[in-house]
Coordinates of C-alpha atoms in Angstrom, one line a residue:
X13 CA -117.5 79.5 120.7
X14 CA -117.9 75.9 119.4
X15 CA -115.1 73.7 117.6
X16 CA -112.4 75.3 116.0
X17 CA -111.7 74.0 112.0
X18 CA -108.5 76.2 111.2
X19 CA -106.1 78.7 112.5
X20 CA -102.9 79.9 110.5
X21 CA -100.3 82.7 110.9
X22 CA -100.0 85.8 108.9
X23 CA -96.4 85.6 107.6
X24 CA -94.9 87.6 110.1
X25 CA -96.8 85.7 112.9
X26 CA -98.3 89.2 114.2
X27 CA -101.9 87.6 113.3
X28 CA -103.7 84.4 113.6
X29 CA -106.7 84.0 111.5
X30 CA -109.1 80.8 112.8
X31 CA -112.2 79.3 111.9
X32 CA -114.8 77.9 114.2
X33 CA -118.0 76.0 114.5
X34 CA -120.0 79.2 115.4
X35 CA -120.0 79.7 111.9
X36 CA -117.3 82.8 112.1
X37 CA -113.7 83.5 111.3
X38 CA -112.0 85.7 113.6
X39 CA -108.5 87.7 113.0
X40 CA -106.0 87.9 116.1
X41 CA -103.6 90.2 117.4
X42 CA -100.8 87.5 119.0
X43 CA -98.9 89.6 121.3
X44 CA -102.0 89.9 123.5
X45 CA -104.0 87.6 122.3
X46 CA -107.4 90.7 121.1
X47 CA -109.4 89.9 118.2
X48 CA -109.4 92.7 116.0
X49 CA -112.5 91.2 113.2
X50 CA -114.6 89.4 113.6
X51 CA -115.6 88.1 109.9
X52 CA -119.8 87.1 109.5
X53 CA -121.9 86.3 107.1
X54 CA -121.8 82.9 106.5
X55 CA -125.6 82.4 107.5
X56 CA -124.3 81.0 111.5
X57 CA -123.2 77.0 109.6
X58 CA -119.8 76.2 110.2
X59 CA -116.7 78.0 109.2
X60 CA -114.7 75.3 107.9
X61 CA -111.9 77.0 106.9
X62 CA -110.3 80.7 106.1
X63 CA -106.7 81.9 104.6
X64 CA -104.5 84.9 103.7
X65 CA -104.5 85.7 100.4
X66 CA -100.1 85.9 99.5
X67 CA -99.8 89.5 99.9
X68 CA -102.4 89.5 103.0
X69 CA -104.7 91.8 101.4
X70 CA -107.8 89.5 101.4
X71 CA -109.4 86.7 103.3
X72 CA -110.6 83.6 102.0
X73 CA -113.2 81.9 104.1
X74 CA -115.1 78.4 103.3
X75 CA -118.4 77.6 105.1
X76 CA -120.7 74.6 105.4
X77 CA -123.6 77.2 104.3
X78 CA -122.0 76.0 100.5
X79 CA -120.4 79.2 99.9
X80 CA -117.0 80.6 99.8
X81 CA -116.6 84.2 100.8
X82 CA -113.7 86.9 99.8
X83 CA -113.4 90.0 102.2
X84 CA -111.4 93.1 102.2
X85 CA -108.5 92.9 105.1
X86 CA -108.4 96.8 104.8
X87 CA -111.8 97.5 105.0
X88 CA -112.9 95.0 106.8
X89 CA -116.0 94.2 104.8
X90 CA -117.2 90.8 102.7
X91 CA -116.6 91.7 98.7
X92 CA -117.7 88.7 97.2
X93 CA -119.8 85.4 97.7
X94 CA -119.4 82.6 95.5
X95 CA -122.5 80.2 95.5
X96 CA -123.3 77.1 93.4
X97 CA -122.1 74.4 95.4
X98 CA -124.2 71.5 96.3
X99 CA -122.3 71.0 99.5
X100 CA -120.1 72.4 102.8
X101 CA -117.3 73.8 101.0
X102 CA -114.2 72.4 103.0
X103 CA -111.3 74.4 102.3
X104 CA -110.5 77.8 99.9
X105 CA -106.8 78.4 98.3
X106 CA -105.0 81.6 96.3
X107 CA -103.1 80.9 93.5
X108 CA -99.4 82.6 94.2
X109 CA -100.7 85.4 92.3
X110 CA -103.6 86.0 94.5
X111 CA -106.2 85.0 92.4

């Protein structure tokens, strides 16, 4: 619960993928509205933002903890944390290539 930062569309608009105050991003199904992950870890400070890598394979999230977080969309599990910055980290982008 709590504010909600972001919410974009997989690209066939089957999923949304938000990010909210309560310091989680959550993944969900449109056609009847079920969340099907719940993505945590980002130490309960505000998810400010998450995004689709281009082929939809990994999730991108950006948290006011100063860290940006990679996970695994078919595993369902965090792969990477990327630390260092001196403040909320706002927003997260993919190159085209994924990267």
């Amino acid at each position: 619960t709590g504010g909600l930062y972001s919410a974009i569309f997989s690209s066939d608009a089957s999923l949304v993928l938000t990010a909210s105050a309560d310091g989680v991003a959550r993944l969900w199904r449109v056609k009847d509205s079920t969340c099907q992950w719940t993505l945590r870890g980002h130490d309960d400070a505000y998810m400010r933002y998450a995004v689709f890598s281009p082929l939809e394979k990994h999730i991108l999230t950006a948290s006011a903890d100063m860290t940006a977080k990679l996970w695994c969309v078919a595993t369902q599990s965090l792969e990477q944390t990327f630390c260092g910055h001196t403040g909320w980290v706002n927003t997260a982008v993919f190159s085209r290539d994924g990267s």
